[in-house]
Amino acid sequence: MKLDPKSTKNAATRLKRARGQLEAVIRMLDEGADCEQVVTQLSAVSKAIDRAGYTLIATGMQQCMGATGAEKTRDDMNIERLEKLFLSLA
């Protein structure tokens, strides 16, 4: 199943922000920043990436399930495969 770029715009935006945050974390490490601040920022990056992933999975599920409303989607992506994909982010 291919995702429509229009429907993934929000996830892409989140990932671009996360990239900026990650670059800031790397800079903090290079500059010897306080450990607690680095970990806090790293946690924020991780959550941003997770949210982008969940958004993509939800969008994909919506597109797949909206196609037929049945157990199988137009790409033969069944419920078990969607569940496995979703849980890979957990």
mmCIF file of N, CA and C in Angstrom, residues 4 9-10 13 16-17 22 28-29 32 39 42 47-48 54-55 63-64 66 70-75 80-82 86:
data_model
loop_
_atom_site.group_PDB
_atom_site.id
_atom_site.type_symbol
_atom_site.label_atom_id
_atom_site.label_comp_id
_atom_site.label_asym_id
_atom_site.label_seq_id
_atom_site.Cartn_x
_atom_site.Cartn_y
_atom_site.Cartn_z
ATOM 1 N N ASP A 4 -0.678 8.315 0.307
ATOM 2 C CA ASP A 4 -0.840 9.550 -0.448
ATOM 3 C C ASP A 4 -0.014 10.645 0.222
ATOM 4 N N LYS A 9 1.438 14.575 5.044
ATOM 5 C CA LYS A 9 2.110 15.866 5.229
ATOM 6 C C LYS A 9 2.357 16.173 6.704
ATOM 7 N N ASN A 10 1.378 15.920 7.574
ATOM 8 C CA ASN A 10 1.549 16.197 9.007
ATOM 9 C C ASN A 10 2.673 15.366 9.604
ATOM 10 N N THR A 13 5.988 16.751 8.491
ATOM 11 C CA THR A 13 6.288 17.982 9.235
ATOM 12 C C THR A 13 6.820 17.649 10.623
ATOM 13 N N LYS A 16 10.383 16.419 10.337
ATOM 14 C CA LYS A 16 11.324 17.517 10.068
ATOM 15 C C LYS A 16 11.640 18.278 11.351
ATOM 16 N N ARG A 17 10.604 18.476 12.179
ATOM 17 C CA ARG A 17 10.842 19.127 13.473
ATOM 18 C C ARG A 17 11.721 18.256 14.353
ATOM 19 N N LEU A 22 16.796 16.694 17.016
ATOM 20 C CA LEU A 22 17.906 15.755 17.129
ATOM 21 C C LEU A 22 19.236 16.453 16.855
ATOM 22 N N MET A 28 24.214 19.743 21.638
ATOM 23 C CA MET A 28 24.334 19.806 23.097
ATOM 24 C C MET A 28 25.409 18.844 23.590
ATOM 25 N N LEU A 29 25.438 17.648 23.017
ATOM 26 C CA LEU A 29 26.451 16.675 23.408
ATOM 27 C C LEU A 29 27.845 17.161 23.047
ATOM 28 N N GLY A 32 28.996 19.646 25.522
ATOM 29 C CA GLY A 32 29.084 19.231 26.923
ATOM 30 C C GLY A 32 27.949 19.746 27.792
ATOM 31 N N VAL A 39 18.968 14.509 28.083
ATOM 32 C CA VAL A 39 18.009 13.404 28.153
ATOM 33 C C VAL A 39 16.583 13.911 27.938
ATOM 34 N N LEU A 42 16.242 14.573 24.260
ATOM 35 C CA LEU A 42 16.242 13.298 23.542
ATOM 36 C C LEU A 42 14.893 12.600 23.687
ATOM 37 N N LYS A 47 9.609 10.992 21.310
ATOM 38 C CA LYS A 47 8.146 11.094 21.292
ATOM 39 C C LYS A 47 7.650 11.668 19.969
ATOM 40 N N ALA A 48 8.363 12.632 19.420
ATOM 41 C CA ALA A 48 7.970 13.224 18.140
ATOM 42 C C ALA A 48 8.033 12.184 17.022
ATOM 43 N N TYR A 54 2.890 6.776 14.535
ATOM 44 C CA TYR A 54 1.489 6.458 14.818
ATOM 45 C C TYR A 54 0.563 7.154 13.826
ATOM 46 N N THR A 55 0.902 8.367 13.465
ATOM 47 C CA THR A 55 0.099 9.095 12.483
ATOM 48 C C THR A 55 0.113 8.383 11.135
ATOM 49 N N GLN A 63 -6.885 4.495 5.226
ATOM 50 C CA GLN A 63 -6.953 4.323 3.772
ATOM 51 C C GLN A 63 -7.286 2.881 3.418
ATOM 52 N N CYS A 64 -6.623 1.941 4.098
ATOM 53 C CA CYS A 64 -6.852 0.524 3.798
ATOM 54 C C CYS A 64 -8.263 0.096 4.156
ATOM 55 N N GLY A 66 -10.862 1.905 4.777
ATOM 56 C CA GLY A 66 -11.900 2.664 4.095
ATOM 57 C C GLY A 66 -12.181 2.128 2.704
ATOM 58 N N ALA A 70 -13.726 -4.505 4.939
ATOM 59 C CA ALA A 70 -13.717 -5.940 5.193
ATOM 60 C C ALA A 70 -12.402 -6.347 5.841
ATOM 61 N N GLU A 71 -12.242 -7.648 6.045
ATOM 62 C CA GLU A 71 -11.015 -8.158 6.662
ATOM 63 C C GLU A 71 -9.799 -7.915 5.782
ATOM 64 N N LYS A 72 -9.969 -7.953 4.486
ATOM 65 C CA LYS A 72 -8.852 -7.749 3.568
ATOM 66 C C LYS A 72 -8.975 -6.384 2.924
ATOM 67 N N THR A 73 -7.844 -5.768 2.647
ATOM 68 C CA THR A 73 -7.822 -4.463 2.002
ATOM 69 C C THR A 73 -7.528 -4.642 0.525
ATOM 70 N N ARG A 74 -7.516 -3.558 -0.200
ATOM 71 C CA ARG A 74 -7.254 -3.637 -1.640
ATOM 72 C C ARG A 74 -5.857 -4.137 -1.939
ATOM 73 N N ASP A 75 -4.930 -4.067 -0.968
ATOM 74 C CA ASP A 75 -3.562 -4.557 -1.151
ATOM 75 C C ASP A 75 -3.328 -5.877 -0.443
ATOM 76 N N GLU A 80 -4.200 -8.691 10.695
ATOM 77 C CA GLU A 80 -3.026 -9.130 11.452
ATOM 78 C C GLU A 80 -1.769 -8.377 11.031
ATOM 79 N N ARG A 81 -1.624 -8.148 9.745
ATOM 80 C CA ARG A 81 -0.462 -7.416 9.246
ATOM 81 C C ARG A 81 -0.497 -5.961 9.704
ATOM 82 N N LEU A 82 -1.674 -5.345 9.667
ATOM 83 C CA LEU A 82 -1.803 -3.977 10.156
ATOM 84 C C LEU A 82 -1.484 -3.907 11.651
ATOM 85 N N PHE A 86 1.474 -1.755 13.427
ATOM 86 C CA PHE A 86 1.171 -0.801 14.484
ATOM 87 C C PHE A 86 1.989 -1.112 15.735
#
